[in-house]
Amino acid sequence: MYVWNKPFVLGLVIVFGLLEIVFWLTVSGGEGSQLQTRTTLWIVLNYFLLLIWVFVWMYDQARVRGKNIWVWLVPFFIAPVPTLVGFVLFLQRRIS
């Protein structure tokens, strides 16, 4: 799992944040939204299914390493992407 290094993960979080800002600015403009309703629903559905897949992956990684996944559950529901970043970096710590 050493493919993930801190600059790469932080870069992905920054890109994700910028894309979220662009999405919300496009959706909540002063006039009518530029996105169609079905496009927004597909984005929300894909994001929800991605969250389920990521949590299953986190559960598997924690189980393999003998860590407790349930302490990550509440932060994951509040802020999934930063929690995933913290989880990945937490699992990468060198064990002394």
mmCIF file of N, CA and C in Angstrom:
data_model
loop_
_atom_site.group_PDB
_atom_site.id
_atom_site.type_symbol
_atom_site.label_atom_id
_atom_site.label_comp_id
_atom_site.label_asym_id
_atom_site.label_seq_id
_atom_site.Cartn_x
_atom_site.Cartn_y
_atom_site.Cartn_z
ATOM 1 N N MET A 1 0.812 -1.194 0.000
ATOM 2 C CA MET A 1 0.000 0.000 0.000
ATOM 3 C C MET A 1 0.859 1.263 0.000
ATOM 4 N N TYR A 2 2.110 1.138 -0.356
ATOM 5 C CA TYR A 2 2.983 2.302 -0.367
ATOM 6 C C TYR A 2 2.855 3.125 -1.636
ATOM 7 N N VAL A 3 1.867 2.801 -2.487
ATOM 8 C CA VAL A 3 1.569 3.635 -3.642
ATOM 9 C C VAL A 3 1.046 4.984 -3.153
ATOM 10 N N TRP A 4 0.371 4.977 -2.021
ATOM 11 C CA TRP A 4 -0.203 6.188 -1.462
ATOM 12 C C TRP A 4 0.879 6.919 -0.666
ATOM 13 N N ASN A 5 1.289 8.071 -1.146
ATOM 14 C CA ASN A 5 2.165 8.898 -0.323
ATOM 15 C C ASN A 5 1.416 10.182 0.019
ATOM 16 N N LYS A 6 1.908 10.893 0.993
ATOM 17 C CA LYS A 6 1.166 12.047 1.504
ATOM 18 C C LYS A 6 0.899 13.119 0.450
ATOM 19 N N PRO A 7 1.878 13.522 -0.359
ATOM 20 C CA PRO A 7 1.565 14.552 -1.371
ATOM 21 C C PRO A 7 0.505 14.095 -2.378
ATOM 22 N N PHE A 8 0.560 12.827 -2.763
ATOM 23 C CA PHE A 8 -0.425 12.310 -3.720
ATOM 24 C C PHE A 8 -1.829 12.328 -3.116
ATOM 25 N N VAL A 9 -1.962 11.853 -1.894
ATOM 26 C CA VAL A 9 -3.269 11.798 -1.235
ATOM 27 C C VAL A 9 -3.796 13.207 -0.989
ATOM 28 N N LEU A 10 -2.952 14.102 -0.515
ATOM 29 C CA LEU A 10 -3.399 15.476 -0.280
ATOM 30 C C LEU A 10 -3.782 16.166 -1.592
ATOM 31 N N GLY A 11 -3.056 15.867 -2.671
ATOM 32 C CA GLY A 11 -3.416 16.408 -3.983
ATOM 33 C C GLY A 11 -4.782 15.925 -4.431
ATOM 34 N N LEU A 12 -5.063 14.627 -4.205
ATOM 35 C CA LEU A 12 -6.378 14.096 -4.561
ATOM 36 C C LEU A 12 -7.485 14.756 -3.749
ATOM 37 N N VAL A 13 -7.240 14.998 -2.475
ATOM 38 C CA VAL A 13 -8.259 15.655 -1.642
ATOM 39 C C VAL A 13 -8.500 17.079 -2.123
ATOM 40 N N ILE A 14 -7.444 17.792 -2.488
ATOM 41 C CA ILE A 14 -7.600 19.167 -2.972
ATOM 42 C C ILE A 14 -8.376 19.176 -4.293
ATOM 43 N N VAL A 15 -8.037 18.281 -5.211
ATOM 44 C CA VAL A 15 -8.764 18.195 -6.494
ATOM 45 C C VAL A 15 -10.232 17.860 -6.243
ATOM 46 N N PHE A 16 -10.480 16.893 -5.342
ATOM 47 C CA PHE A 16 -11.857 16.546 -5.020
ATOM 48 C C PHE A 16 -12.606 17.753 -4.463
ATOM 49 N N GLY A 17 -11.991 18.487 -3.561
ATOM 50 C CA GLY A 17 -12.627 19.671 -2.988
ATOM 51 C C GLY A 17 -12.947 20.715 -4.038
ATOM 52 N N LEU A 18 -12.018 20.942 -4.960
ATOM 53 C CA LEU A 18 -12.269 21.920 -6.030
ATOM 54 C C LEU A 18 -13.412 21.468 -6.935
ATOM 55 N N LEU A 19 -13.445 20.176 -7.265
ATOM 56 C CA LEU A 19 -14.548 19.667 -8.091
ATOM 57 C C LEU A 19 -15.886 19.770 -7.364
ATOM 58 N N GLU A 20 -15.884 19.534 -6.060
ATOM 59 C CA GLU A 20 -17.126 19.705 -5.290
ATOM 60 C C GLU A 20 -17.589 21.156 -5.312
ATOM 61 N N ILE A 21 -16.658 22.090 -5.172
ATOM 62 C CA ILE A 21 -17.017 23.512 -5.204
ATOM 63 C C ILE A 21 -17.608 23.881 -6.560
ATOM 64 N N VAL A 22 -16.974 23.423 -7.636
ATOM 65 C CA VAL A 22 -17.499 23.701 -8.982
ATOM 66 C C VAL A 22 -18.892 23.107 -9.139
ATOM 67 N N PHE A 23 -19.078 21.864 -8.662
ATOM 68 C CA PHE A 23 -20.386 21.223 -8.756
ATOM 69 C C PHE A 23 -21.453 22.029 -8.017
ATOM 70 N N TRP A 24 -21.166 22.421 -6.783
ATOM 71 C CA TRP A 24 -22.177 23.133 -6.001
ATOM 72 C C TRP A 24 -22.434 24.544 -6.529
ATOM 73 N N LEU A 25 -21.415 25.180 -7.101
ATOM 74 C CA LEU A 25 -21.647 26.488 -7.709
ATOM 75 C C LEU A 25 -22.506 26.364 -8.965
ATOM 76 N N THR A 26 -22.333 25.270 -9.703
ATOM 77 C CA THR A 26 -23.135 25.036 -10.903
ATOM 78 C C THR A 26 -24.585 24.737 -10.535
ATOM 79 N N VAL A 27 -24.772 23.983 -9.465
ATOM 80 C CA VAL A 27 -26.120 23.588 -9.057
ATOM 81 C C VAL A 27 -26.877 24.743 -8.432
ATOM 82 N N SER A 28 -26.218 25.528 -7.594
ATOM 83 C CA SER A 28 -26.935 26.536 -6.816
ATOM 84 C C SER A 28 -26.702 27.945 -7.344
ATOM 85 N N GLY A 29 -26.810 28.124 -8.640
ATOM 86 C CA GLY A 29 -26.675 29.448 -9.222
ATOM 87 C C GLY A 29 -27.912 30.287 -8.939
ATOM 88 N N GLY A 30 -27.835 31.567 -9.252
ATOM 89 C CA GLY A 30 -28.966 32.458 -9.022
ATOM 90 C C GLY A 30 -30.162 32.107 -9.885
ATOM 91 N N GLU A 31 -29.917 31.758 -11.144
ATOM 92 C CA GLU A 31 -31.020 31.346 -12.015
ATOM 93 C C GLU A 31 -31.170 29.831 -11.966
ATOM 94 N N GLY A 32 -31.844 29.276 -12.929
ATOM 95 C CA GLY A 32 -32.051 27.831 -12.966
ATOM 96 C C GLY A 32 -30.741 27.071 -13.075
ATOM 97 N N SER A 33 -30.727 25.885 -12.531
ATOM 98 C CA SER A 33 -29.531 25.064 -12.543
ATOM 99 C C SER A 33 -29.155 24.674 -13.964
ATOM 100 N N GLN A 34 -27.848 24.598 -14.234
ATOM 101 C CA GLN A 34 -27.377 24.192 -15.543
ATOM 102 C C GLN A 34 -27.336 22.674 -15.671
ATOM 103 N N LEU A 35 -27.476 21.969 -14.537
ATOM 104 C CA LEU A 35 -27.488 20.510 -14.551
ATOM 105 C C LEU A 35 -28.928 20.015 -14.602
ATOM 106 N N GLN A 36 -29.130 18.961 -15.374
ATOM 107 C CA GLN A 36 -30.453 18.365 -15.400
ATOM 108 C C GLN A 36 -30.650 17.547 -14.124
ATOM 109 N N THR A 37 -31.896 17.331 -13.764
ATOM 110 C CA THR A 37 -32.203 16.602 -12.541
ATOM 111 C C THR A 37 -31.645 15.188 -12.573
ATOM 112 N N ARG A 38 -31.764 14.526 -13.695
ATOM 113 C CA ARG A 38 -31.278 13.136 -13.748
ATOM 114 C C ARG A 38 -29.760 13.084 -13.628
ATOM 115 N N THR A 39 -29.061 14.114 -14.136
ATOM 116 C CA THR A 39 -27.601 14.165 -13.985
ATOM 117 C C THR A 39 -27.232 14.284 -12.520
ATOM 118 N N THR A 40 -27.911 15.140 -11.811
ATOM 119 C CA THR A 40 -27.654 15.303 -10.383
ATOM 120 C C THR A 40 -27.956 14.018 -9.629
ATOM 121 N N LEU A 41 -29.067 13.364 -9.967
ATOM 122 C CA LEU A 41 -29.404 12.103 -9.297
ATOM 123 C C LEU A 41 -28.358 11.023 -9.567
ATOM 124 N N TRP A 42 -27.836 10.947 -10.796
ATOM 125 C CA TRP A 42 -26.799 9.973 -11.112
ATOM 126 C C TRP A 42 -25.522 10.269 -10.327
ATOM 127 N N ILE A 43 -25.174 11.525 -10.199
ATOM 128 C CA ILE A 43 -23.983 11.901 -9.432
ATOM 129 C C ILE A 43 -24.152 11.499 -7.973
ATOM 130 N N VAL A 44 -25.307 11.795 -7.399
ATOM 131 C CA VAL A 44 -25.566 11.436 -5.999
ATOM 132 C C VAL A 44 -25.578 9.924 -5.814
ATOM 133 N N LEU A 45 -26.207 9.190 -6.719
ATOM 134 C CA LEU A 45 -26.242 7.731 -6.630
ATOM 135 C C LEU A 45 -24.840 7.142 -6.726
ATOM 136 N N ASN A 46 -24.047 7.610 -7.679
ATOM 137 C CA ASN A 46 -22.687 7.111 -7.820
ATOM 138 C C ASN A 46 -21.839 7.433 -6.596
ATOM 139 N N TYR A 47 -22.004 8.609 -6.037
ATOM 140 C CA TYR A 47 -21.260 8.992 -4.844
ATOM 141 C C TYR A 47 -21.650 8.095 -3.665
ATOM 142 N N PHE A 48 -22.940 7.822 -3.506
ATOM 143 C CA PHE A 48 -23.409 6.969 -2.418
ATOM 144 C C PHE A 48 -22.862 5.549 -2.561
ATOM 145 N N LEU A 49 -22.920 5.001 -3.776
ATOM 146 C CA LEU A 49 -22.396 3.651 -4.001
ATOM 147 C C LEU A 49 -20.881 3.608 -3.819
ATOM 148 N N LEU A 50 -20.198 4.669 -4.192
ATOM 149 C CA LEU A 50 -18.760 4.744 -3.974
ATOM 150 C C LEU A 50 -18.438 4.748 -2.483
ATOM 151 N N LEU A 51 -19.242 5.456 -1.693
ATOM 152 C CA LEU A 51 -19.033 5.469 -0.241
ATOM 153 C C LEU A 51 -19.194 4.073 0.346
ATOM 154 N N ILE A 52 -20.175 3.327 -0.131
ATOM 155 C CA ILE A 52 -20.355 1.956 0.351
ATOM 156 C C ILE A 52 -19.136 1.111 -0.013
ATOM 157 N N TRP A 53 -18.675 1.224 -1.246
ATOM 158 C CA TRP A 53 -17.522 0.448 -1.691
ATOM 159 C C TRP A 53 -16.272 0.820 -0.890
ATOM 160 N N VAL A 54 -16.069 2.104 -0.653
ATOM 161 C CA VAL A 54 -14.893 2.548 0.106
ATOM 162 C C VAL A 54 -14.968 2.035 1.537
ATOM 163 N N PHE A 55 -16.152 2.056 2.157
ATOM 164 C CA PHE A 55 -16.239 1.560 3.528
ATOM 165 C C PHE A 55 -15.979 0.060 3.588
ATOM 166 N N VAL A 56 -16.459 -0.692 2.606
ATOM 167 C CA VAL A 56 -16.160 -2.132 2.563
ATOM 168 C C VAL A 56 -14.656 -2.345 2.422
ATOM 169 N N TRP A 57 -14.001 -1.532 1.592
ATOM 170 C CA TRP A 57 -12.550 -1.630 1.442
ATOM 171 C C TRP A 57 -11.854 -1.300 2.754
ATOM 172 N N MET A 58 -12.313 -0.242 3.430
ATOM 173 C CA MET A 58 -11.718 0.130 4.722
ATOM 174 C C MET A 58 -11.895 -1.001 5.728
ATOM 175 N N TYR A 59 -13.072 -1.617 5.742
ATOM 176 C CA TYR A 59 -13.335 -2.726 6.656
ATOM 177 C C TYR A 59 -12.366 -3.873 6.383
ATOM 178 N N ASP A 60 -12.178 -4.198 5.111
ATOM 179 C CA ASP A 60 -11.279 -5.279 4.741
ATOM 180 C C ASP A 60 -9.840 -4.966 5.137
ATOM 181 N N GLN A 61 -9.388 -3.751 4.868
ATOM 182 C CA GLN A 61 -8.018 -3.374 5.208
ATOM 183 C C GLN A 61 -7.793 -3.379 6.713
ATOM 184 N N ALA A 62 -8.770 -2.913 7.469
ATOM 185 C CA ALA A 62 -8.641 -2.915 8.929
ATOM 186 C C ALA A 62 -8.631 -4.336 9.469
ATOM 187 N N ARG A 63 -9.450 -5.195 8.900
ATOM 188 C CA ARG A 63 -9.510 -6.588 9.353
ATOM 189 C C ARG A 63 -8.185 -7.295 9.082
ATOM 190 N N VAL A 64 -7.608 -7.068 7.907
ATOM 191 C CA VAL A 64 -6.337 -7.700 7.553
ATOM 192 C C VAL A 64 -5.229 -7.251 8.502
ATOM 193 N N ARG A 65 -5.254 -5.992 8.903
ATOM 194 C CA ARG A 65 -4.197 -5.452 9.761
ATOM 195 C C ARG A 65 -4.506 -5.553 11.250
ATOM 196 N N GLY A 66 -5.657 -6.111 11.586
ATOM 197 C CA GLY A 66 -6.008 -6.272 12.992
ATOM 198 C C GLY A 66 -6.360 -4.973 13.689
ATOM 199 N N LYS A 67 -6.880 -3.998 12.959
ATOM 200 C CA LYS A 67 -7.285 -2.703 13.531
ATOM 201 C C LYS A 67 -8.796 -2.666 13.708
ATOM 202 N N ASN A 68 -9.263 -1.721 14.497
ATOM 203 C CA ASN A 68 -10.692 -1.560 14.749
ATOM 204 C C ASN A 68 -11.269 -0.556 13.753
ATOM 205 N N ILE A 69 -12.207 -0.996 12.931
ATOM 206 C CA ILE A 69 -12.802 -0.117 11.912
ATOM 207 C C ILE A 69 -13.921 0.743 12.494
ATOM 208 N N TRP A 70 -14.552 0.302 13.553
ATOM 209 C CA TRP A 70 -15.765 0.973 14.031
ATOM 210 C C TRP A 70 -15.498 2.355 14.595
ATOM 211 N N VAL A 71 -14.258 2.663 15.011
ATOM 212 C CA VAL A 71 -13.955 4.023 15.469
ATOM 213 C C VAL A 71 -13.922 5.003 14.295
ATOM 214 N N TRP A 72 -13.814 4.495 13.079
ATOM 215 C CA TRP A 72 -13.780 5.325 11.874
ATOM 216 C C TRP A 72 -15.173 5.531 11.282
ATOM 217 N N LEU A 73 -16.189 4.868 11.791
ATOM 218 C CA LEU A 73 -17.519 4.893 11.187
ATOM 219 C C LEU A 73 -18.177 6.270 11.251
ATOM 220 N N VAL A 74 -18.227 6.876 12.421
ATOM 221 C CA VAL A 74 -18.900 8.182 12.565
ATOM 222 C C VAL A 74 -18.176 9.264 11.763
ATOM 223 N N PRO A 75 -16.826 9.373 11.875
ATOM 224 C CA PRO A 75 -16.168 10.383 11.027
ATOM 225 C C PRO A 75 -16.366 10.125 9.536
ATOM 226 N N PHE A 76 -16.484 8.857 9.143
ATOM 227 C CA PHE A 76 -16.688 8.533 7.730
ATOM 228 C C PHE A 76 -18.039 9.051 7.244
ATOM 229 N N PHE A 77 -19.080 8.960 8.077
ATOM 230 C CA PHE A 77 -20.388 9.461 7.669
ATOM 231 C C PHE A 77 -20.421 10.987 7.640
ATOM 232 N N ILE A 78 -19.633 11.632 8.488
ATOM 233 C CA ILE A 78 -19.614 13.098 8.532
ATOM 234 C C ILE A 78 -18.798 13.675 7.374
ATOM 235 N N ALA A 79 -17.590 13.150 7.165
ATOM 236 C CA ALA A 79 -16.700 13.647 6.105
ATOM 237 C C ALA A 79 -15.940 12.469 5.509
ATOM 238 N N PRO A 80 -16.488 11.820 4.477
ATOM 239 C CA PRO A 80 -15.895 10.591 3.959
ATOM 240 C C PRO A 80 -14.477 10.735 3.396
ATOM 241 N N VAL A 81 -14.239 11.751 2.600
ATOM 242 C CA VAL A 81 -12.939 11.851 1.928
ATOM 243 C C VAL A 81 -11.808 12.145 2.915
ATOM 244 N N PRO A 82 -11.937 13.144 3.802
ATOM 245 C CA PRO A 82 -10.854 13.352 4.770
ATOM 246 C C PRO A 82 -10.652 12.149 5.695
ATOM 247 N N THR A 83 -11.741 11.447 6.032
ATOM 248 C CA THR A 83 -11.609 10.256 6.867
ATOM 249 C C THR A 83 -10.858 9.167 6.133
ATOM 250 N N LEU A 84 -11.145 8.996 4.851
ATOM 251 C CA LEU A 84 -10.418 8.012 4.049
ATOM 252 C C LEU A 84 -8.939 8.353 3.994
ATOM 253 N N VAL A 85 -8.617 9.627 3.812
ATOM 254 C CA VAL A 85 -7.218 10.051 3.785
ATOM 255 C C VAL A 85 -6.547 9.733 5.120
ATOM 256 N N GLY A 86 -7.206 10.090 6.216
ATOM 257 C CA GLY A 86 -6.646 9.782 7.537
ATOM 258 C C GLY A 86 -6.469 8.296 7.753
ATOM 259 N N PHE A 87 -7.438 7.514 7.310
ATOM 260 C CA PHE A 87 -7.379 6.061 7.466
ATOM 261 C C PHE A 87 -6.208 5.475 6.692
ATOM 262 N N VAL A 88 -6.031 5.915 5.440
ATOM 263 C CA VAL A 88 -4.927 5.411 4.622
ATOM 264 C C VAL A 88 -3.591 5.779 5.250
ATOM 265 N N LEU A 89 -3.448 7.032 5.678
ATOM 266 C CA LEU A 89 -2.195 7.440 6.295
ATOM 267 C C LEU A 89 -1.979 6.762 7.640
ATOM 268 N N PHE A 90 -3.043 6.485 8.385
ATOM 269 C CA PHE A 90 -2.934 5.770 9.661
ATOM 270 C C PHE A 90 -2.447 4.340 9.431
ATOM 271 N N LEU A 91 -2.969 3.682 8.401
ATOM 272 C CA LEU A 91 -2.536 2.310 8.119
ATOM 273 C C LEU A 91 -1.112 2.235 7.603
ATOM 274 N N GLN A 92 -0.587 3.337 7.075
ATOM 275 C CA GLN A 92 0.762 3.332 6.530
ATOM 276 C C GLN A 92 1.830 3.590 7.578
ATOM 277 N N ARG A 93 1.428 3.892 8.791
ATOM 278 C CA ARG A 93 2.438 4.164 9.824
ATOM 279 C C ARG A 93 3.369 2.987 9.958
ATOM 280 N N ARG A 94 4.603 3.273 10.154
ATOM 281 C CA ARG A 94 5.581 2.201 10.380
ATOM 282 C C ARG A 94 5.395 1.669 11.778
ATOM 283 N N ILE A 95 5.328 0.356 11.896
ATOM 284 C CA ILE A 95 5.185 -0.272 13.195
ATOM 285 C C ILE A 95 6.576 -0.543 13.755
ATOM 286 N N SER A 96 6.835 0.002 14.936
ATOM 287 C CA SER A 96 8.183 -0.166 15.514
ATOM 288 C C SER A 96 8.222 -1.275 16.531
#
